[in-house]
Coordinates of C-alpha atoms in Angstrom, one line a residue:
R109 CA 99.8 81.8 23.0
A110 CA 98.5 83.0 26.4
S111 CA 100.2 80.2 28.3
N112 CA 103.4 80.9 26.3
R113 CA 103.4 84.4 27.8
E114 CA 102.5 83.2 31.1
G115 CA 105.4 81.1 31.0
H116 CA 107.8 83.8 30.0
Y117 CA 106.4 86.1 32.7
L118 CA 106.9 83.4 35.5
A119 CA 110.4 82.8 34.1
R120 CA 111.2 86.5 34.5
V121 CA 109.7 86.7 37.9
T122 CA 111.5 83.6 39.0
S123 CA 114.9 84.9 37.6
R124 CA 114.6 88.0 39.6
A125 CA 113.7 86.1 42.8
E126 CA 116.8 83.7 42.1
F127 CA 118.8 86.9 41.6
A128 CA 117.7 88.3 44.8
S129 CA 118.4 85.2 46.7
Q130 CA 121.9 85.5 45.6
L131 CA 122.4 89.0 46.9
N132 CA 124.4 89.9 50.0
T133 CA 122.0 91.6 52.4
A134 CA 124.8 93.5 54.0
I135 CA 125.1 95.4 50.7
L136 CA 121.3 95.4 49.8
K137 CA 120.0 96.7 53.1
P138 CA 122.0 100.0 53.2
L139 CA 121.3 100.7 49.6
F140 CA 117.6 100.2 50.0
G141 CA 117.7 102.3 53.2
L142 CA 119.3 105.2 51.3
F143 CA 116.9 104.9 48.4
E144 CA 113.9 105.1 51.0
L145 CA 115.4 108.3 52.5
F146 CA 116.0 109.7 48.9
V147 CA 112.3 109.0 48.1
A148 CA 111.0 110.5 51.4
A149 CA 113.0 113.5 50.7
L150 CA 111.6 113.8 47.2
M151 CA 107.8 113.1 48.6
L152 CA 108.3 116.0 51.0
S153 CA 109.8 118.2 48.5
Q154 CA 107.8 120.5 46.1
Y155 CA 109.0 118.2 43.1
Q156 CA 105.3 117.8 42.1
S157 CA 103.3 119.3 39.4
Q158 CA 100.0 120.9 40.5
Q159 CA 98.2 119.4 37.4
H160 CA 96.8 116.0 38.0
Q161 CA 95.7 113.2 35.8
F162 CA 93.9 109.9 36.3
S163 CA 95.7 107.6 34.0
L164 CA 99.3 107.2 32.7
Q165 CA 100.6 106.6 29.1
P166 CA 100.6 102.8 28.6
I167 CA 104.3 102.7 27.8
T168 CA 105.0 104.9 31.1
A169 CA 102.9 102.4 33.2
F170 CA 104.7 99.3 31.5
I171 CA 108.1 100.6 32.0
G172 CA 107.4 101.7 35.6
G173 CA 105.7 98.5 36.3
N174 CA 108.7 96.5 35.2
I175 CA 111.0 98.5 37.4
I176 CA 108.7 98.2 40.4
G177 CA 108.1 94.7 40.0
S178 CA 111.8 93.8 39.6
V179 CA 112.8 95.9 42.5
S180 CA 110.1 94.7 44.6
A181 CA 111.0 91.0 44.0
I182 CA 114.7 91.8 44.8
V183 CA 114.2 93.6 47.9
G184 CA 111.1 91.7 49.1
I185 CA 108.4 94.7 49.3
G186 CA 104.9 94.7 48.2
G187 CA 105.7 97.6 45.9
G188 CA 104.0 100.4 47.8
T189 CA 107.0 102.2 48.6
L190 CA 107.9 102.4 44.9
T191 CA 104.4 102.6 43.3
V192 CA 103.0 105.6 45.3
P193 CA 106.0 107.7 44.5
F194 CA 106.0 106.8 40.8
L195 CA 102.4 107.4 40.3
H196 CA 102.5 110.8 42.3
W197 CA 105.5 111.9 40.2
N198 CA 103.5 111.1 37.2
N199 CA 100.9 113.7 38.4
I200 CA 98.3 111.1 40.0
K201 CA 96.9 112.5 43.0
I202 CA 98.2 111.0 46.1
K203 CA 95.0 109.3 47.2
N204 CA 94.6 107.7 43.8
A205 CA 98.3 106.8 43.9
V206 CA 97.8 105.1 47.3
A207 CA 94.7 103.2 46.2
T208 CA 96.2 102.1 42.9
S209 CA 99.3 100.8 44.7
A210 CA 97.2 98.9 47.2
A211 CA 95.7 97.0 44.0
C212 CA 99.0 96.6 42.5
G213 CA 100.5 95.1 45.5
F214 CA 98.5 92.0 45.3
P215 CA 99.9 90.7 41.9
I216 CA 103.4 91.7 43.0
A217 CA 103.1 89.7 46.2
V218 CA 101.6 86.7 44.4
A219 CA 104.4 86.5 41.7
G220 CA 107.1 87.4 44.2
T221 CA 106.0 84.6 46.7
A222 CA 105.4 81.9 44.1
S223 CA 109.1 82.7 42.9
Y224 CA 110.5 82.6 46.6
I225 CA 108.8 79.4 47.2
V226 CA 110.1 77.7 43.9
N227 CA 113.6 79.2 44.3
G228 CA 113.9 78.2 47.9
W229 CA 112.2 74.8 47.7
N230 CA 115.5 72.9 48.3
I231 CA 116.9 75.1 50.9
E232 CA 118.7 73.5 53.9
T233 CA 116.0 72.5 56.4
S234 CA 118.0 71.7 59.5
A235 CA 117.5 75.2 60.7
L236 CA 113.7 74.7 60.6
S237 CA 111.9 73.6 63.6
A238 CA 108.1 72.7 64.4
D239 CA 107.6 76.5 65.1
N240 CA 109.5 77.6 62.0
V241 CA 107.7 76.1 59.0
S242 CA 108.9 77.4 55.6
F243 CA 107.8 76.8 52.0
G244 CA 111.0 77.6 50.1
Y245 CA 112.0 80.9 51.5
V246 CA 108.5 81.8 52.8
Q247 CA 108.2 81.5 56.6
L248 CA 104.7 80.3 57.2
N249 CA 103.9 81.6 60.8
A250 CA 105.0 85.1 59.8
F251 CA 103.2 85.0 56.6
I252 CA 99.8 83.9 58.3
T253 CA 100.1 86.4 61.1
I254 CA 101.2 89.4 59.1
A255 CA 98.5 88.5 56.2
L256 CA 95.9 88.1 58.5
S257 CA 96.4 91.2 60.4
S258 CA 97.0 93.1 57.3
F259 CA 93.8 92.0 55.9
I260 CA 92.0 93.1 59.1
F261 CA 93.5 96.6 59.3
A262 CA 93.5 97.5 55.6
P263 CA 90.0 98.9 55.6
L264 CA 90.8 100.9 58.6
G265 CA 93.9 102.4 56.9
A266 CA 91.8 103.2 53.9
K267 CA 89.1 104.9 55.9
V268 CA 91.7 107.1 57.7
A269 CA 93.3 108.0 54.1
H270 CA 90.0 109.2 52.9
K271 CA 89.4 111.5 55.9
I272 CA 92.8 113.2 55.8
S273 CA 93.9 115.8 53.3
D274 CA 96.2 115.1 50.5
A275 CA 98.9 117.1 52.0
Q276 CA 98.8 115.2 55.3
L277 CA 98.7 111.8 53.5
K278 CA 101.8 112.8 51.6
K279 CA 103.5 113.8 54.8
F280 CA 102.6 110.6 56.5
F281 CA 103.8 108.5 53.5
S282 CA 107.0 110.4 53.5
L283 CA 107.5 109.8 57.3
L284 CA 106.9 106.2 56.9
L285 CA 109.3 106.1 54.1
F286 CA 112.0 107.9 56.4
V287 CA 111.4 105.6 59.3
L288 CA 111.8 102.6 57.1
G289 CA 114.9 104.0 55.4
V290 CA 116.6 104.7 58.9
R291 CA 115.5 101.4 60.2
M292 CA 117.3 99.6 57.1
L293 CA 120.5 101.6 57.9
I294 CA 120.7 100.9 61.6
T295 CA 119.6 97.3 61.8

């Protein structure tokens, strides 16, 4: 029964990646950029209860996880730009939201990566060179460089997050979303 559930899950993730590979990036980029700006504005606003909790209702987490996983696979993000605001809006303290988002990023990345490898396995290889090796849609040199540097610097980021106040962390995260949103709109 477990393998049947895993098969259904992989089929859903694969279909999301297949859907994403068919989208027009000229439309997707500005939409995602505007969404990032909207989330940044909400994070900076006072749209947050002062009461905090340490867990979500299972149905809320399930629905949020499905939406975050789907959007993350479609736009190719690790999920942090969606998970942190989702958790924070559900009254999870910002530091807990950031930490939980970091943990959620791994399974989102694994499922999305596997789907993009499978869906891109038969892509045109004429554009590839010895310096540009890809597995499906996953460009190997970029993956190795970014993953290695992220692995090395993630502990530093976590250490900094623990030393600054919740308000500063929220402002920093909002600024990051704002920069990402603007960059998506102008590139």
